[in-house]
Short mmCIF file of C-alpha atoms and ligand atoms in Angstrom, two decimals:
data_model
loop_
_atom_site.label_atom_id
_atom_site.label_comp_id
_atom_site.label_asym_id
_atom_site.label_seq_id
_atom_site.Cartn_x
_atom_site.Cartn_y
_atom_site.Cartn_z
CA UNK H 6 148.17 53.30 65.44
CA UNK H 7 148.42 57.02 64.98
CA UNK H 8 150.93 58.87 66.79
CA UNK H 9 149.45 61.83 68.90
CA UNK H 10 153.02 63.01 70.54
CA UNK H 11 152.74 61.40 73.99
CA UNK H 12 154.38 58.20 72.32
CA UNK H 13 151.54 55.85 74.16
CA UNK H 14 149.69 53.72 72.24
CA UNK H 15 146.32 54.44 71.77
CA UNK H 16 144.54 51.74 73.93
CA UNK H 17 146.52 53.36 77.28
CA UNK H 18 145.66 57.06 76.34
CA UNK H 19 142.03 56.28 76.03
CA UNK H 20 141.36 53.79 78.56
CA UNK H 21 143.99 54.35 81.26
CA UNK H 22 144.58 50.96 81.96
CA UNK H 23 148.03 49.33 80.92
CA UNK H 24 147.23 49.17 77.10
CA UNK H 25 148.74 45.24 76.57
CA UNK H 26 146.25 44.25 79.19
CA UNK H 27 143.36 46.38 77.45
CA UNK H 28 144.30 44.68 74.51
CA UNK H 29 144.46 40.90 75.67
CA UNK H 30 141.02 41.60 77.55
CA UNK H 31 139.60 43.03 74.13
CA UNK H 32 140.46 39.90 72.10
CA UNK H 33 139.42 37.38 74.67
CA UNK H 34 135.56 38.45 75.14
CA UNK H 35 133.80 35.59 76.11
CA UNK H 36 131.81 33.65 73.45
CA UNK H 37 128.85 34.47 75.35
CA UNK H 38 129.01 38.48 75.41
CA UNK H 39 129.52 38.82 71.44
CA UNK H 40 126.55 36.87 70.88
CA UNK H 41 124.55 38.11 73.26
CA UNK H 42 125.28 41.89 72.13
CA UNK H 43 124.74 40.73 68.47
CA UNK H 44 121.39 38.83 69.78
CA UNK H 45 119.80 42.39 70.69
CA UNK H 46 118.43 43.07 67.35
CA UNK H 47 115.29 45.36 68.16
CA UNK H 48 115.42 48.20 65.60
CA UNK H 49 113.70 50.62 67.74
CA UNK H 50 116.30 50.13 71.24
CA UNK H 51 118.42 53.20 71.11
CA UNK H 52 118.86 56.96 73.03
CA UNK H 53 115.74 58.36 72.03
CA UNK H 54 113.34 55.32 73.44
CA UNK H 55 115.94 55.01 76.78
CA UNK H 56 115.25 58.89 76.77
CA UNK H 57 111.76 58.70 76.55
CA UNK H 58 111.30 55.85 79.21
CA UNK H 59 114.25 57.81 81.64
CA UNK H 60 112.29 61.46 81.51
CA UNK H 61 109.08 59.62 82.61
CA UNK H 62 111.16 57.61 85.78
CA UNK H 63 113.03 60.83 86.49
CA UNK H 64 109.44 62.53 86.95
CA UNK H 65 108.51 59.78 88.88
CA UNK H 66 110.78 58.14 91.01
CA UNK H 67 111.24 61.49 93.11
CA UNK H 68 107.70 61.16 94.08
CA UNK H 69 107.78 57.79 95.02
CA UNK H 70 110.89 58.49 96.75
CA UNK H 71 109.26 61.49 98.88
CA UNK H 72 106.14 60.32 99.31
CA UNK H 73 107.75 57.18 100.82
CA UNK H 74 109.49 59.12 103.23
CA UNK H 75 106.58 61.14 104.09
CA UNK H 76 105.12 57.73 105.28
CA UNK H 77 108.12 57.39 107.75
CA UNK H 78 107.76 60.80 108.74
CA UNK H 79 103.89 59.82 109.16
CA UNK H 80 104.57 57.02 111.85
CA UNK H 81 106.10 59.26 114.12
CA UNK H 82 109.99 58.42 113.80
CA UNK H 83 110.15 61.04 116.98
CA UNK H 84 108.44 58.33 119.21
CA UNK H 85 110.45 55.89 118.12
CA UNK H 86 107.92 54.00 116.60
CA UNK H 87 109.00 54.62 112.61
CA UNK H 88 110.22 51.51 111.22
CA UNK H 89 113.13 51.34 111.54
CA UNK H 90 113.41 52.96 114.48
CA UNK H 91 116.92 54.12 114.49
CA UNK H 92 118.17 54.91 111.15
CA UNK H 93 121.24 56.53 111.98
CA UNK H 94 122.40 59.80 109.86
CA UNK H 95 119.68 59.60 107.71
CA UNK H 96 116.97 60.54 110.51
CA UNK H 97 114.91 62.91 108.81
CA UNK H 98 113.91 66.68 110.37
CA UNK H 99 111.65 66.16 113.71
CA UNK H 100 108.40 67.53 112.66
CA UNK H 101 105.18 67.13 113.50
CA UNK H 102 102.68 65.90 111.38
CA UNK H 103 99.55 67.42 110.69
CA UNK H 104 95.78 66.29 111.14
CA UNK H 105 94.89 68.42 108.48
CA UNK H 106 93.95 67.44 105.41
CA UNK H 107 92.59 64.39 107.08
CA UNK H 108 93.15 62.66 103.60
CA UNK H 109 96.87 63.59 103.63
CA UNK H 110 98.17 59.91 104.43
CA UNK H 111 95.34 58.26 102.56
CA UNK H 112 97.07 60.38 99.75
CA UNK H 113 100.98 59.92 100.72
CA UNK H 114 100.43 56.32 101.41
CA UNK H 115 97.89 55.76 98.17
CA UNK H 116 100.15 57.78 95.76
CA UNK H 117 103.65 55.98 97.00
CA UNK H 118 102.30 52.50 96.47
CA UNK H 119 100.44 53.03 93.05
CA UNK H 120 102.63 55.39 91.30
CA UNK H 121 105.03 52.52 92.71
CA UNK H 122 102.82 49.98 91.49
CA UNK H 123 102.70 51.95 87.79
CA UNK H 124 106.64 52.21 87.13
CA UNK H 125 107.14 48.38 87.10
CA UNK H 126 106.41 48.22 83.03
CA UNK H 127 108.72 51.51 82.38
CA UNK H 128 111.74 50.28 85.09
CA UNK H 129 111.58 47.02 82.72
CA UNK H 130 111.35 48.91 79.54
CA UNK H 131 114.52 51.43 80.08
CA UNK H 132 116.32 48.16 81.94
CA UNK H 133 115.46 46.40 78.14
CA UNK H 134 116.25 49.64 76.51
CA UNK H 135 119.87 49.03 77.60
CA UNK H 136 120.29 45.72 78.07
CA UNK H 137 123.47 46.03 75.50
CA UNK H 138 125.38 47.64 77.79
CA UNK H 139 125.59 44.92 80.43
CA UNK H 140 127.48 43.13 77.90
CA UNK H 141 130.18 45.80 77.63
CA UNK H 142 133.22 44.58 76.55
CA UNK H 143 136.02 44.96 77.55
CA UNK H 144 134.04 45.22 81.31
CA UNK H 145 136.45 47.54 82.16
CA UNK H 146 138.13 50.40 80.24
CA UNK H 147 138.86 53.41 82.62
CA UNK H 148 138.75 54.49 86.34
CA UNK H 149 135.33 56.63 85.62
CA UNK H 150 133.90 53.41 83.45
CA UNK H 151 134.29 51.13 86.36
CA UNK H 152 132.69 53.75 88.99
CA UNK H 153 130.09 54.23 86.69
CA UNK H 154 129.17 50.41 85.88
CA UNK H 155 129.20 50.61 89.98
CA UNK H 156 127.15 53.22 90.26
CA UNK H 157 124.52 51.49 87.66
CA UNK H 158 124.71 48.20 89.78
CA UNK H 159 123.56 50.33 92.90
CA UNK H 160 120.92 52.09 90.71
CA UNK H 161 119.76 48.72 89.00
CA UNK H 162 120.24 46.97 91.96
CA UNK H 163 118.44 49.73 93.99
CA UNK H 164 115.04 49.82 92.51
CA UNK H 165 115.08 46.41 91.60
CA UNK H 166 115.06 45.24 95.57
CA UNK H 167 112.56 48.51 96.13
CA UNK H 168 109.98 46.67 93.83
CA UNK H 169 110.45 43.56 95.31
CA UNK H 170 110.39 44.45 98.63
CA UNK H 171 107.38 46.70 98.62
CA UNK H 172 105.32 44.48 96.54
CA UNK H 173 105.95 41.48 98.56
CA UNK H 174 105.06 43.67 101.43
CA UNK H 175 101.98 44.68 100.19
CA UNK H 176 101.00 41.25 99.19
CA UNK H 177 101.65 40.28 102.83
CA UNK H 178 104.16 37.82 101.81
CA UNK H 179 106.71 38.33 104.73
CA UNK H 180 109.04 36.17 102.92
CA UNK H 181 112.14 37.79 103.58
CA UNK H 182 114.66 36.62 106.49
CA UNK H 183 114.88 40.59 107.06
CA UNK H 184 112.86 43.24 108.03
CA UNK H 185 110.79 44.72 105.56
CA UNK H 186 110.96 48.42 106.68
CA UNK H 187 114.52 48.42 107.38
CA UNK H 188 115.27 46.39 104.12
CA UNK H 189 112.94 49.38 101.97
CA UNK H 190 113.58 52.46 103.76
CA UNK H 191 117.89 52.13 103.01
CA UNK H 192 117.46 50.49 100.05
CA UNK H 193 115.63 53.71 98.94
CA UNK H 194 118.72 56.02 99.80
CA UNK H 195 121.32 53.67 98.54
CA UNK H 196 118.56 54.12 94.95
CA UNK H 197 118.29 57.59 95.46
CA UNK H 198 121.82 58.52 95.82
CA UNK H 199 122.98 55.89 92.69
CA UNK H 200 119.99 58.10 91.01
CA UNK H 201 121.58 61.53 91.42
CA UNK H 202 124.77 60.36 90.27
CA UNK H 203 123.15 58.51 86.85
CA UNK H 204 121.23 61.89 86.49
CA UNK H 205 124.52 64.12 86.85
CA UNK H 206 125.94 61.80 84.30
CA UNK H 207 123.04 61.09 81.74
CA UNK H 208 121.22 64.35 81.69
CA UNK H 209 122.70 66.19 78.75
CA UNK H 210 122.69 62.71 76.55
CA UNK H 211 118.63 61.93 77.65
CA UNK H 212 118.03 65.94 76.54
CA UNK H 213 119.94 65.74 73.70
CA UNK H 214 118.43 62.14 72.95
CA UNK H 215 114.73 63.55 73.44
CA UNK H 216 115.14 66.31 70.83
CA UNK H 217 117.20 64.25 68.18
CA UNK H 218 113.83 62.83 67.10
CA UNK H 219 109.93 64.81 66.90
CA UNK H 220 107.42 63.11 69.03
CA UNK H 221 104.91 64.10 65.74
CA UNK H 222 107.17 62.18 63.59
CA UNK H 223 106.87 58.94 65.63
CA UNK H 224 103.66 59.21 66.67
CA UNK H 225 102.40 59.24 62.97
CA UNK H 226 105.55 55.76 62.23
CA UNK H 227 104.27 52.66 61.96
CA UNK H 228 106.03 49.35 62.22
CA UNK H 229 106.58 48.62 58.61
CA UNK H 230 108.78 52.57 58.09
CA UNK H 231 110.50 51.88 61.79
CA UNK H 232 114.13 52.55 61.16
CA UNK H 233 117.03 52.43 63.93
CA UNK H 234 118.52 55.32 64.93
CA UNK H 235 122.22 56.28 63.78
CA UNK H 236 124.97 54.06 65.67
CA UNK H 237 125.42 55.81 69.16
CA UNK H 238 128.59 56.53 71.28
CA UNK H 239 126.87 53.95 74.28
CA UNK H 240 126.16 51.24 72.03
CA UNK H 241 122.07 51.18 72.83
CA UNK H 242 121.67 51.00 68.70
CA UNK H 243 121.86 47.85 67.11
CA UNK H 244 124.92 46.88 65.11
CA UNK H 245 123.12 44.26 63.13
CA UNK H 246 119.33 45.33 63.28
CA UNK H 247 116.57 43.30 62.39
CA UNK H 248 113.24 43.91 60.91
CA UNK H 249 111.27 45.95 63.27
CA UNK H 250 108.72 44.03 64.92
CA UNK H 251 107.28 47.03 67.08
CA UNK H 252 107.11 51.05 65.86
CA UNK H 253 108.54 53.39 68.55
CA UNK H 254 105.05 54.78 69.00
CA UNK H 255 103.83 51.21 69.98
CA UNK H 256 106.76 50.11 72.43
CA UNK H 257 105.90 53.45 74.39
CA UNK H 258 101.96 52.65 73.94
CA UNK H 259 102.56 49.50 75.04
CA UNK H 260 104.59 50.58 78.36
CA UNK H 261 101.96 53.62 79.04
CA UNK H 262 99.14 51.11 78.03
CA UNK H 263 100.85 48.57 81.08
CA UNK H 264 101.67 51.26 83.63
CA UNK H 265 97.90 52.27 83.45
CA UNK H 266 96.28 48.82 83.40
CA UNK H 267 98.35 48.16 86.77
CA UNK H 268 97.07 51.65 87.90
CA UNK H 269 93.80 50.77 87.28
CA UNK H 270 94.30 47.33 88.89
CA UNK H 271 95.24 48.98 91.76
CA UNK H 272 93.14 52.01 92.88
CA UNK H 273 90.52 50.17 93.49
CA UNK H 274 91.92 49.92 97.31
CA UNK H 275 91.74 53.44 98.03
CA UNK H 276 88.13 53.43 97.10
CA UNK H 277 84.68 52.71 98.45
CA UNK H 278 82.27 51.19 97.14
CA UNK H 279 81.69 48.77 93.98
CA UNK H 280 85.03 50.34 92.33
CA UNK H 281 86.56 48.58 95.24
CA UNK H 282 86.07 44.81 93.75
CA UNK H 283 88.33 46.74 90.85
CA UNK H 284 91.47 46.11 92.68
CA UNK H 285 92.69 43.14 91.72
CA UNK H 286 96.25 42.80 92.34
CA UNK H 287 95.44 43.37 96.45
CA UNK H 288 94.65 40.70 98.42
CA UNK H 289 92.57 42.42 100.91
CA UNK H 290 89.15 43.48 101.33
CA UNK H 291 87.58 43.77 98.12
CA UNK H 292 84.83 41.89 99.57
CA UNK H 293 84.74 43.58 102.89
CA UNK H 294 81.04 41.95 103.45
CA UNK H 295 77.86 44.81 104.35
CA UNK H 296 76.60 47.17 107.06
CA UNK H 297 77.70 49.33 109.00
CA UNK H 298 80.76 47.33 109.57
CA UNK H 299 81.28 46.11 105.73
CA UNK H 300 84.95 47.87 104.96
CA UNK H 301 87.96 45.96 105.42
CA UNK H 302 89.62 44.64 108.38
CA UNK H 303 93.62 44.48 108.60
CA UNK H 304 93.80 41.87 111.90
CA UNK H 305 90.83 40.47 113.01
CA UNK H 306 89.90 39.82 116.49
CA UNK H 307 90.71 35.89 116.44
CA UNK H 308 94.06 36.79 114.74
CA UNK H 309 94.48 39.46 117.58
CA UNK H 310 93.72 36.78 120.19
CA UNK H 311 90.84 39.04 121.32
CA UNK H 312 87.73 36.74 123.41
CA UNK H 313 84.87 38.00 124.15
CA UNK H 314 85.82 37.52 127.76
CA UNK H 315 88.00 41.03 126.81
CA UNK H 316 85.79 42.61 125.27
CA UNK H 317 82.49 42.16 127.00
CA UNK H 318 80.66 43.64 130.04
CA UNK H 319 83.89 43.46 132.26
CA UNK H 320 86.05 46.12 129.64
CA UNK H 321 87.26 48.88 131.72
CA UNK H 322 89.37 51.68 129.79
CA UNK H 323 91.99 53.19 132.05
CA UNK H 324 93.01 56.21 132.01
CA UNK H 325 96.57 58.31 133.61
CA UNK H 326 97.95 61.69 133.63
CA UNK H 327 99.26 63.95 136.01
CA UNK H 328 99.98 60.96 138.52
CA UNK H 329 95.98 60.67 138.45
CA UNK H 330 94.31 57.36 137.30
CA UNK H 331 90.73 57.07 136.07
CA UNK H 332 88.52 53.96 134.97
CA UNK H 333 85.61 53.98 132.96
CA UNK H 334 83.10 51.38 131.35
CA UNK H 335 81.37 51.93 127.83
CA UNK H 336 78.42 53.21 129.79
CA UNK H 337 80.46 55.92 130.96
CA UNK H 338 81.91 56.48 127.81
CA UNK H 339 78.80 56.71 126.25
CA UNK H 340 77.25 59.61 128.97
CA UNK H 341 80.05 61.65 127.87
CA UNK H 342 79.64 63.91 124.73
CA UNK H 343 79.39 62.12 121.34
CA UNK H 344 81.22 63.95 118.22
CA UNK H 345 80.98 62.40 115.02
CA UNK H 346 83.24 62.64 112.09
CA UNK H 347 83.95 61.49 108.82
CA UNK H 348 87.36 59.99 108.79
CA UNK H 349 89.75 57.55 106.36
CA UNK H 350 91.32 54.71 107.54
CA UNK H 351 94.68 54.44 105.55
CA UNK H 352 96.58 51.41 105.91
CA UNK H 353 100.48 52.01 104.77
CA UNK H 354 100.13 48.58 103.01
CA UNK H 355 97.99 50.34 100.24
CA UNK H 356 94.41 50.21 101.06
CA UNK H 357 92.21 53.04 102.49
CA UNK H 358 88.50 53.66 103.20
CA UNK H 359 86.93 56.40 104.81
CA UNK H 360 83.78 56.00 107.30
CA UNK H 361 81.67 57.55 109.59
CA UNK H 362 82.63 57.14 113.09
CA UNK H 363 80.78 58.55 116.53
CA UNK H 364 83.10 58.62 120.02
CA UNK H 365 84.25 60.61 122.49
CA UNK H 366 86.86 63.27 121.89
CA UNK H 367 90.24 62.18 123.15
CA UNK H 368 90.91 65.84 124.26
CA UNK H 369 87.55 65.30 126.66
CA UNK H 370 89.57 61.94 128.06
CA UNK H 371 92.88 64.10 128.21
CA UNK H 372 90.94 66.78 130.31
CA UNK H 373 88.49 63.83 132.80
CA UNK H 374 92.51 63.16 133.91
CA UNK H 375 93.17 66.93 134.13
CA UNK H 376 95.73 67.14 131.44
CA UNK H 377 93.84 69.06 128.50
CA UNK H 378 97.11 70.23 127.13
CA UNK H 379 99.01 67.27 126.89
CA UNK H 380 102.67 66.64 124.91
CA UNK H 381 101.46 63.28 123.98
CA UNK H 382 99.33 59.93 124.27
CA UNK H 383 100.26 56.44 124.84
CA UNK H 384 97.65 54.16 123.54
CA UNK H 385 97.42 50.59 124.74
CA UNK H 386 95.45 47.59 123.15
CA UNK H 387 94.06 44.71 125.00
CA UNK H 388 96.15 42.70 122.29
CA UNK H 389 99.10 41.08 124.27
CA UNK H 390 101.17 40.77 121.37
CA UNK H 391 102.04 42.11 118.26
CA UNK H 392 103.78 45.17 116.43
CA UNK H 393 100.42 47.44 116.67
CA UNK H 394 98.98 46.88 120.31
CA UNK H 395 100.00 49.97 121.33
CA UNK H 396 100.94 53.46 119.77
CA UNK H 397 101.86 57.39 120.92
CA UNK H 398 100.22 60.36 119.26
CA UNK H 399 101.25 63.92 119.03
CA UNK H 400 99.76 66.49 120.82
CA UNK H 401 98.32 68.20 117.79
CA UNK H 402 96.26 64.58 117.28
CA UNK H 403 95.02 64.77 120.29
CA UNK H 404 93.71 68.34 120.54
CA UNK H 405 92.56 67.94 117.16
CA UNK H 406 88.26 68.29 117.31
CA UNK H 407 88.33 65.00 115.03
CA UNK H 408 90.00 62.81 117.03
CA UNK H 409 87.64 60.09 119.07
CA UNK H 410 87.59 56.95 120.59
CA UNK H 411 85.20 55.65 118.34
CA UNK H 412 82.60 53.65 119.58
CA UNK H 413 80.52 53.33 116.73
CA UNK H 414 81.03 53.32 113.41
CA UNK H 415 78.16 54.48 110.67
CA UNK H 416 75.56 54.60 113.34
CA UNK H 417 76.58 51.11 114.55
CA UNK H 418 78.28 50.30 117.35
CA UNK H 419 81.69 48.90 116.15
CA UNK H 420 82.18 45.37 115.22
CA UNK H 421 85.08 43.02 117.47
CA UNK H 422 86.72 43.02 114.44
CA UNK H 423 86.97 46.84 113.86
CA UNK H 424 87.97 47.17 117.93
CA UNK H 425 85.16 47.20 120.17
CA UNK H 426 84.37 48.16 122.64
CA UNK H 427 86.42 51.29 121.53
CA UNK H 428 89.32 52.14 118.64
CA UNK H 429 91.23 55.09 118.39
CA UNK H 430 90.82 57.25 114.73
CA UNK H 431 92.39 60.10 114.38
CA UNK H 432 92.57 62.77 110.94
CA UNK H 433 95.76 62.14 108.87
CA UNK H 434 97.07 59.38 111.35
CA UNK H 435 98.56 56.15 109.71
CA UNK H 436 96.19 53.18 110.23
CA UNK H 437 98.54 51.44 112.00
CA UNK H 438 98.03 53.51 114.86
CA UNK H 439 94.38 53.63 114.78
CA UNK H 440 94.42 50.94 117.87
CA UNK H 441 91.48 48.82 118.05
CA UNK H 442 90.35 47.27 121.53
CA UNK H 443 91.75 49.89 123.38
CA UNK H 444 92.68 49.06 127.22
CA UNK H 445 94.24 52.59 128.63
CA UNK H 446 95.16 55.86 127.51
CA UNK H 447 98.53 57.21 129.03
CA UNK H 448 97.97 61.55 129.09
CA UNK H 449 101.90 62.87 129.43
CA UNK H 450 102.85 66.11 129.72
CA UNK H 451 106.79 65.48 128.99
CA UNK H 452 106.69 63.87 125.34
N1 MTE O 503 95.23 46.49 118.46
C1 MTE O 503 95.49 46.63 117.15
N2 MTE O 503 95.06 47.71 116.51
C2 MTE O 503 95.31 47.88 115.18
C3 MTE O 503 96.04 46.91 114.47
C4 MTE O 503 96.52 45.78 115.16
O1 MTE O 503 97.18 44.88 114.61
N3 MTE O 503 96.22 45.67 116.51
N4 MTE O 503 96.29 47.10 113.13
C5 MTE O 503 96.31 48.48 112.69
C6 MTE O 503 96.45 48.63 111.27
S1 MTE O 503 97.95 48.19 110.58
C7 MTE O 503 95.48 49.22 110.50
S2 MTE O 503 95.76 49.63 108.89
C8 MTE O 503 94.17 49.51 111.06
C9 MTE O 503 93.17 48.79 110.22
O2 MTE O 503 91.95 48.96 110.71
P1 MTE O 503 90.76 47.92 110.51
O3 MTE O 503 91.34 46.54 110.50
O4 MTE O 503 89.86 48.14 111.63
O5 MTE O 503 90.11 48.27 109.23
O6 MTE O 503 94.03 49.10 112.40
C10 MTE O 503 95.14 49.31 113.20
N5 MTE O 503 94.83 48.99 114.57
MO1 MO O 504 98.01 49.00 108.50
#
């Protein structure tokens, strides 16, 4: 053991911990960790393909990440009715959100879920791309190694439960003895946060990784010439390689090849038409049956515990504001003036369509009440239960010249399914508050 003045031995000065204890841990790895590091024999793991596969996620991620929190910002956290509702410290800035684009949530929504959808073959890749490091022995060498084996068990950890959560979600399997949104929406800043630490950390070592070997070069390697990369300071290389059984250029063909197969699996649900029957790995409405009312339905009537009883000639809408209360029948709603607009539906589950749908304007009900300039809307469902009987738009979706009680839909008047007698839509507004079998319409002037 060289001497270096400070008469420690070298184990202490480099790790920090009690060198004797260092030392004992060092020599007693368990027979399973040797092996296993030994096992990982891949000729192509190492910094450049963990460098290739982090650049992409650190493109990426963000976007999932903000368009994710766009959705919460979507659902109107303001009105309490974000899920969750109270989210403490991290409450994001009280804005409004707009109408316009009216595609701006089919986008948000569409883009958070695929993209989402996409990174599942390159989360797996960079997790395989440094698998040796879980086996780090000793587990524990210094203060900073500890924090940052932490750190990576939040980050792992993080998107790990992010995946599963939203794609059980989107699958409708509710399978979790939690609730989803709560579950998702911290488990994305816990990610997050782990992420800008393992960026602060890794950033130099994924540049300097990315430019110790020319794209050209491996693009133009095949298997047979495949060569690992010079031992590394993490580890990632191989000490014992074995014959390569993949080039570089085909583990990252192979990754891009499975992140757009899922994409392509999966857009399919923002679409109309044929392309629709594309998406495969959604359970709903690819076959969304014909006419006027053939797109798909999130909860149907029966599942609503809608009867016709509710919805036939006896369906009054009610509606308040400024201490004034007015009822109307669908006769009365049709004698008003029609506007017709071409509107998505965008569910935050993944799927969106966009139709044609006739109504009255709710500004025209906010003004038949005398409140044309009101600070909100409460909308209430004939549904007696569930999450989405009832929501509360902004005043900007309620002034905007889009927004109707529909009534029909595609020159048809709307199915039970879809909400008759009438449904609110509304440009840019999550689907979820797009109530069908609407009862009454609150007008408020004080939020
Ligand atoms: N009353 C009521 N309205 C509702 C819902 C509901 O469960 N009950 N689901 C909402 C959700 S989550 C979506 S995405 C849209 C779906 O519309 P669609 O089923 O008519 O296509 O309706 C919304 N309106
Ligand atoms: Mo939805």
């Amino acid at each position: 053991m060289p001497g270096d003045g400070t008469g420690k031995p070298a184990g202490e000065r480099e790790y920090g911990f009690p060198a004797p204890l260092w030392r004992a841990l060092a020599r007693h790895r368990p027979p399973g960790a040797g092996a296993a590091t030994r096992g990982w024999r891949s000729p192509v793991r190492g910094p450049w393909l963990t460098a290739v596969h982090g650049a992409l996620l650190l493109v990426a991620l963000p976007l999932v990440f903000l368009t994710g929190l766009l959705d919460h910002l979507a659902y109107g956290p303001r009105f309490g009715q974000a899920f969750p509702p109270d989210v403490g410290w991290l409450r994001l800035p009280q804005v409004d959100w707009p109408t316009r684009p009216s595609w701006l949530f089919r986008v948000t929504q569409g883009l958070h879920v695929t993209l989402g959808i996409m990174l599942v073959p390159v989360v797996l890749a960079k997790l395989w791309s440094v698998i040796p490091k879980l086996f780090d022995w000793p587990p524990a060498r210094s203060v900073a190694q500890v924090l940052e084996r932490l750190s990576l068990l939040l980050l792992v950890g993080g998107i790990l439960f992010e995946i599963a959560t939203g794609l059980l979600n989107i699958q409708y399997a509710y399978l979790f003895g939690f609730d989803f949104y709560t579950a998702h929406y911290f488990g994305a800043w816990v990610f997050i946060a782990a992420l800008v630490a393992h960026v602060s950390l890794k950033l130099p070592r994924m540049l300097s990784a990315l430019r110790s070997r020319r794209p050209a070069d491996e693009a133009r390697t095949g298997t047979a010439a495949t060569r690992p990369e010079p031992p590394d300071p993490d580890g990632l290389v191989a000490p014992e390689p074995g014959p390569a059984t993949v080039s570089r250029r085909g583990a990252v063909a192979l990754v891009g090849g499975g992140a757009l197969l899922l994409g392509a699996l999966t857009v399919g649900q923002s679409l109309d038409g044929p392309l629709r029957r594309t998406a495969l790995l959604l359970p709903r409405g690819q076959d969304p049956g014909s006419g006027p009312n053939g797109f798909p339905v999130n909860r149907t009537a029966a599942a609503a515990g809608i009867s016709d009883a509710d919805t036939g000639a006896g369906w009054r809408l009610t509606l308040r504001g400024g201490g004034r209360e007015v009822t109307v029948d669908r006769a009365a709603l049709h004698a008003m003036a029609q506007h017709t607009a071409r509107l998505p539906i965008a569910c935050v589950e993944g799927w969106s369509t966009r139709q044609t749908w006739t109504g009255v304007r709710l500004r025209d009900l906010a003004a038949l009440v005398g409140v044309p300039d009101p600070a909100s809307a409460h909308v209430r469902s004939l549904e007696r239960a569930g999450l989405f009987n009832q929501a509360v738009l902004q005043a900007n979706q309620v002034l905007d010249g889009d927004s109707l009680l529909a009534l029909r839909v595609n020159g048809a008047d709307l199915s039970v399914d879809h909400g008759y007698p009438a449904r609110v839509i509304v440009p840019a507004l999550p689907g979820v508050h797009c109530t069908k079998w609407v009862a009454a319409i609150d007008f408020r002037t004080d939020g």
